[in-house]
Amino acid sequence: MEIFLFQFLNFDIMRQAWPLILGGAQMTVLLCLAVIPLGLFGGLLVATGSISQWRALRWATKAYVDFFRAVPPLVLLIVIYSGLPFAGIRMSPFMAVCIAFFLNASSFYGEIFRAGVESVGRGQWEAARSTGLTWVQTYRFVVLPQASRNVLPDLVSNTVEVIKLTSIASVVSFTELLYAADMARSVTYNTSPIVLAAFLYLIVLWPVVRLVSRLEHRLGH
């Protein structure tokens, strides 16, 4: 029992590692503030393309979604960061992570938005168009607000997954929370910093998970 506490719940080591882990947490927040809006914006573009009247655009959008939903995000990140330099394209770890997450998250957000748009009845489109609104105005001011509300729990749930996935940024030496905790572990030869990082993830994400459950319950009635 004492060995377990020393290795996993050593508060002295946690206190020593706190400044490093706090810095990693700040970088994780910065990364989330970049990749989540990018993913949502890309998802809106994908959803718009998937309901386009142009068949070629619909097919291209479907191929985009299928491809980037199938490719593991870790593999995608490694290809962008480590593979593109062989083609003469070099980028910082932060830029590589942003691009990889944009491609991956936009495909998932796009499918969620598409489902939301399809949940809005055609009568809403026709009623809005009959008032003189253009297709773009109808889509922006009438359909999208209703669609977003219908799929809000799914959007929040996917955002939780995106936040958790930011931990893979450590493979390209981006100093986010997990990378900082692992650095502290390697210095202290103790797993307590990893446990502290896990607690931070839990503290941040558990209320969001509960929010998703409440939203699902509320919208289900």
mmCIF file with all atom_site columns, N, CA and C in Angstrom, residues 180-205:
data_model
loop_
_atom_site.group_PDB
_atom_site.id
_atom_site.type_symbol
_atom_site.label_atom_id
_atom_site.label_alt_id
_atom_site.label_comp_id
_atom_site.label_asym_id
_atom_site.label_entity_id
_atom_site.label_seq_id
_atom_site.pdbx_PDB_ins_code
_atom_site.Cartn_x
_atom_site.Cartn_y
_atom_site.Cartn_z
_atom_site.occupancy
_atom_site.B_iso_or_equiv
_atom_site.pdbx_formal_charge
_atom_site.auth_seq_id
_atom_site.auth_comp_id
_atom_site.auth_asym_id
_atom_site.auth_atom_id
_atom_site.pdbx_PDB_model_num
ATOM 1  N N  . ALA A 1 180 ? 3.737   17.478 -20.720 1.00 0.00 ? 180 ALA A N  1
ATOM 2  C CA . ALA A 1 180 ? 4.355   18.084 -19.539 1.00 0.00 ? 180 ALA A CA 1
ATOM 3  C C  . ALA A 1 180 ? 4.372   17.103 -18.370 1.00 0.00 ? 180 ALA A C  1
ATOM 4  N N  . ALA A 1 181 ? 3.266   16.364 -18.199 1.00 0.00 ? 181 ALA A N  1
ATOM 5  C CA . ALA A 1 181 ? 3.212   15.382 -17.111 1.00 0.00 ? 181 ALA A CA 1
ATOM 6  C C  . ALA A 1 181 ? 4.226   14.268 -17.327 1.00 0.00 ? 181 ALA A C  1
ATOM 7  N N  . ASP A 1 182 ? 4.388   13.851 -18.570 1.00 0.00 ? 182 ASP A N  1
ATOM 8  C CA . ASP A 1 182 ? 5.351   12.791 -18.857 1.00 0.00 ? 182 ASP A CA 1
ATOM 9  C C  . ASP A 1 182 ? 6.784   13.284 -18.649 1.00 0.00 ? 182 ASP A C  1
ATOM 10 N N  . MET A 1 183 ? 7.040   14.555 -18.973 1.00 0.00 ? 183 MET A N  1
ATOM 11 C CA . MET A 1 183 ? 8.358   15.129 -18.687 1.00 0.00 ? 183 MET A CA 1
ATOM 12 C C  . MET A 1 183 ? 8.632   15.116 -17.183 1.00 0.00 ? 183 MET A C  1
ATOM 13 N N  . ALA A 1 184 ? 7.618   15.494 -16.398 1.00 0.00 ? 184 ALA A N  1
ATOM 14 C CA . ALA A 1 184 ? 7.783   15.492 -14.943 1.00 0.00 ? 184 ALA A CA 1
ATOM 15 C C  . ALA A 1 184 ? 8.001   14.066 -14.429 1.00 0.00 ? 184 ALA A C  1
ATOM 16 N N  . ARG A 1 185 ? 7.304   13.111 -15.025 1.00 0.00 ? 185 ARG A N  1
ATOM 17 C CA . ARG A 1 185 ? 7.487   11.705 -14.626 1.00 0.00 ? 185 ARG A CA 1
ATOM 18 C C  . ARG A 1 185 ? 8.914   11.232 -14.894 1.00 0.00 ? 185 ARG A C  1
ATOM 19 N N  . SER A 1 186 ? 9.449   11.621 -16.061 1.00 0.00 ? 186 SER A N  1
ATOM 20 C CA . SER A 1 186 ? 10.801  11.175 -16.410 1.00 0.00 ? 186 SER A CA 1
ATOM 21 C C  . SER A 1 186 ? 11.861  11.802 -15.509 1.00 0.00 ? 186 SER A C  1
ATOM 22 N N  . VAL A 1 187 ? 11.571  12.984 -14.979 1.00 0.00 ? 187 VAL A N  1
ATOM 23 C CA . VAL A 1 187 ? 12.525  13.661 -14.100 1.00 0.00 ? 187 VAL A CA 1
ATOM 24 C C  . VAL A 1 187 ? 12.446  13.104 -12.680 1.00 0.00 ? 187 VAL A C  1
ATOM 25 N N  . THR A 1 188 ? 11.218  12.839 -12.210 1.00 0.00 ? 188 THR A N  1
ATOM 26 C CA . THR A 1 188 ? 11.027  12.402 -10.824 1.00 0.00 ? 188 THR A CA 1
ATOM 27 C C  . THR A 1 188 ? 11.042  10.884 -10.666 1.00 0.00 ? 188 THR A C  1
ATOM 28 N N  . TYR A 1 189 ? 10.989  10.151 -11.798 1.00 0.00 ? 189 TYR A N  1
ATOM 29 C CA . TYR A 1 189 ? 10.908  8.684  -11.758 1.00 0.00 ? 189 TYR A CA 1
ATOM 30 C C  . TYR A 1 189 ? 9.705   8.229  -10.935 1.00 0.00 ? 189 TYR A C  1
ATOM 31 N N  . ASN A 1 190 ? 8.590   8.950  -11.123 1.00 0.00 ? 190 ASN A N  1
ATOM 32 C CA . ASN A 1 190 ? 7.384   8.673  -10.354 1.00 0.00 ? 190 ASN A CA 1
ATOM 33 C C  . ASN A 1 190 ? 6.179   8.983  -11.233 1.00 0.00 ? 190 ASN A C  1
ATOM 34 N N  . THR A 1 191 ? 5.117   8.187  -11.102 1.00 0.00 ? 191 THR A N  1
ATOM 35 C CA . THR A 1 191 ? 3.932   8.357  -11.945 1.00 0.00 ? 191 THR A CA 1
ATOM 36 C C  . THR A 1 191 ? 2.919   9.351  -11.384 1.00 0.00 ? 191 THR A C  1
ATOM 37 N N  . SER A 1 192 ? 3.213   9.938  -10.241 1.00 0.00 ? 192 SER A N  1
ATOM 38 C CA . SER A 1 192 ? 2.265   10.878 -9.635  1.00 0.00 ? 192 SER A CA 1
ATOM 39 C C  . SER A 1 192 ? 1.926   12.052 -10.555 1.00 0.00 ? 192 SER A C  1
ATOM 40 N N  . PRO A 1 193 ? 2.881   12.620 -11.334 1.00 0.00 ? 193 PRO A N  1
ATOM 41 C CA . PRO A 1 193 ? 2.503   13.707 -12.249 1.00 0.00 ? 193 PRO A CA 1
ATOM 42 C C  . PRO A 1 193 ? 1.481   13.274 -13.304 1.00 0.00 ? 193 PRO A C  1
ATOM 43 N N  . ILE A 1 194 ? 1.557   12.019 -13.763 1.00 0.00 ? 194 ILE A N  1
ATOM 44 C CA . ILE A 1 194 ? 0.565   11.514 -14.720 1.00 0.00 ? 194 ILE A CA 1
ATOM 45 C C  . ILE A 1 194 ? -0.810  11.455 -14.071 1.00 0.00 ? 194 ILE A C  1
ATOM 46 N N  . VAL A 1 195 ? -0.843  11.002 -12.812 1.00 0.00 ? 195 VAL A N  1
ATOM 47 C CA . VAL A 1 195 ? -2.110  10.946 -12.078 1.00 0.00 ? 195 VAL A CA 1
ATOM 48 C C  . VAL A 1 195 ? -2.679  12.348 -11.897 1.00 0.00 ? 195 VAL A C  1
ATOM 49 N N  . LEU A 1 196 ? -1.816  13.307 -11.605 1.00 0.00 ? 196 LEU A N  1
ATOM 50 C CA . LEU A 1 196 ? -2.271  14.693 -11.455 1.00 0.00 ? 196 LEU A CA 1
ATOM 51 C C  . LEU A 1 196 ? -2.861  15.219 -12.766 1.00 0.00 ? 196 LEU A C  1
ATOM 52 N N  . ALA A 1 197 ? -2.227  14.906 -13.889 1.00 0.00 ? 197 ALA A N  1
ATOM 53 C CA . ALA A 1 197 ? -2.765  15.316 -15.190 1.00 0.00 ? 197 ALA A CA 1
ATOM 54 C C  . ALA A 1 197 ? -4.126  14.671 -15.444 1.00 0.00 ? 197 ALA A C  1
ATOM 55 N N  . ALA A 1 198 ? -4.260  13.403 -15.058 1.00 0.00 ? 198 ALA A N  1
ATOM 56 C CA . ALA A 1 198 ? -5.544  12.712 -15.235 1.00 0.00 ? 198 ALA A CA 1
ATOM 57 C C  . ALA A 1 198 ? -6.638  13.378 -14.408 1.00 0.00 ? 198 ALA A C  1
ATOM 58 N N  . PHE A 1 199 ? -6.300  13.803 -13.188 1.00 0.00 ? 199 PHE A N  1
ATOM 59 C CA . PHE A 1 199 ? -7.272  14.506 -12.342 1.00 0.00 ? 199 PHE A CA 1
ATOM 60 C C  . PHE A 1 199 ? -7.683  15.833 -12.982 1.00 0.00 ? 199 PHE A C  1
ATOM 61 N N  . LEU A 1 200 ? -6.744  16.527 -13.582 1.00 0.00 ? 200 LEU A N  1
ATOM 62 C CA . LEU A 1 200 ? -7.074  17.792 -14.243 1.00 0.00 ? 200 LEU A CA 1
ATOM 63 C C  . LEU A 1 200 ? -8.039  17.561 -15.399 1.00 0.00 ? 200 LEU A C  1
ATOM 64 N N  . TYR A 1 201 ? -7.777  16.538 -16.205 1.00 0.00 ? 201 TYR A N  1
ATOM 65 C CA . TYR A 1 201 ? -8.722  16.196 -17.286 1.00 0.00 ? 201 TYR A CA 1
ATOM 66 C C  . TYR A 1 201 ? -10.098 15.892 -16.709 1.00 0.00 ? 201 TYR A C  1
ATOM 67 N N  . LEU A 1 202 ? -10.133 15.132 -15.623 1.00 0.00 ? 202 LEU A N  1
ATOM 68 C CA . LEU A 1 202 ? -11.403 14.750 -15.008 1.00 0.00 ? 202 LEU A CA 1
ATOM 69 C C  . LEU A 1 202 ? -12.150 15.970 -14.487 1.00 0.00 ? 202 LEU A C  1
ATOM 70 N N  . ILE A 1 203 ? -11.435 16.877 -13.831 1.00 0.00 ? 203 ILE A N  1
ATOM 71 C CA . ILE A 1 203 ? -12.068 18.074 -13.269 1.00 0.00 ? 203 ILE A CA 1
ATOM 72 C C  . ILE A 1 203 ? -12.684 18.932 -14.365 1.00 0.00 ? 203 ILE A C  1
ATOM 73 N N  . VAL A 1 204 ? -12.008 19.024 -15.496 1.00 0.00 ? 204 VAL A N  1
ATOM 74 C CA . VAL A 1 204 ? -12.490 19.865 -16.592 1.00 0.00 ? 204 VAL A CA 1
ATOM 75 C C  . VAL A 1 204 ? -13.625 19.192 -17.353 1.00 0.00 ? 204 VAL A C  1
ATOM 76 N N  . LEU A 1 205 ? -13.495 17.892 -17.622 1.00 0.00 ? 205 LEU A N  1
ATOM 77 C CA . LEU A 1 205 ? -14.418 17.225 -18.544 1.00 0.00 ? 205 LEU A CA 1
ATOM 78 C C  . LEU A 1 205 ? -15.642 16.622 -17.867 1.00 0.00 ? 205 LEU A C  1
#
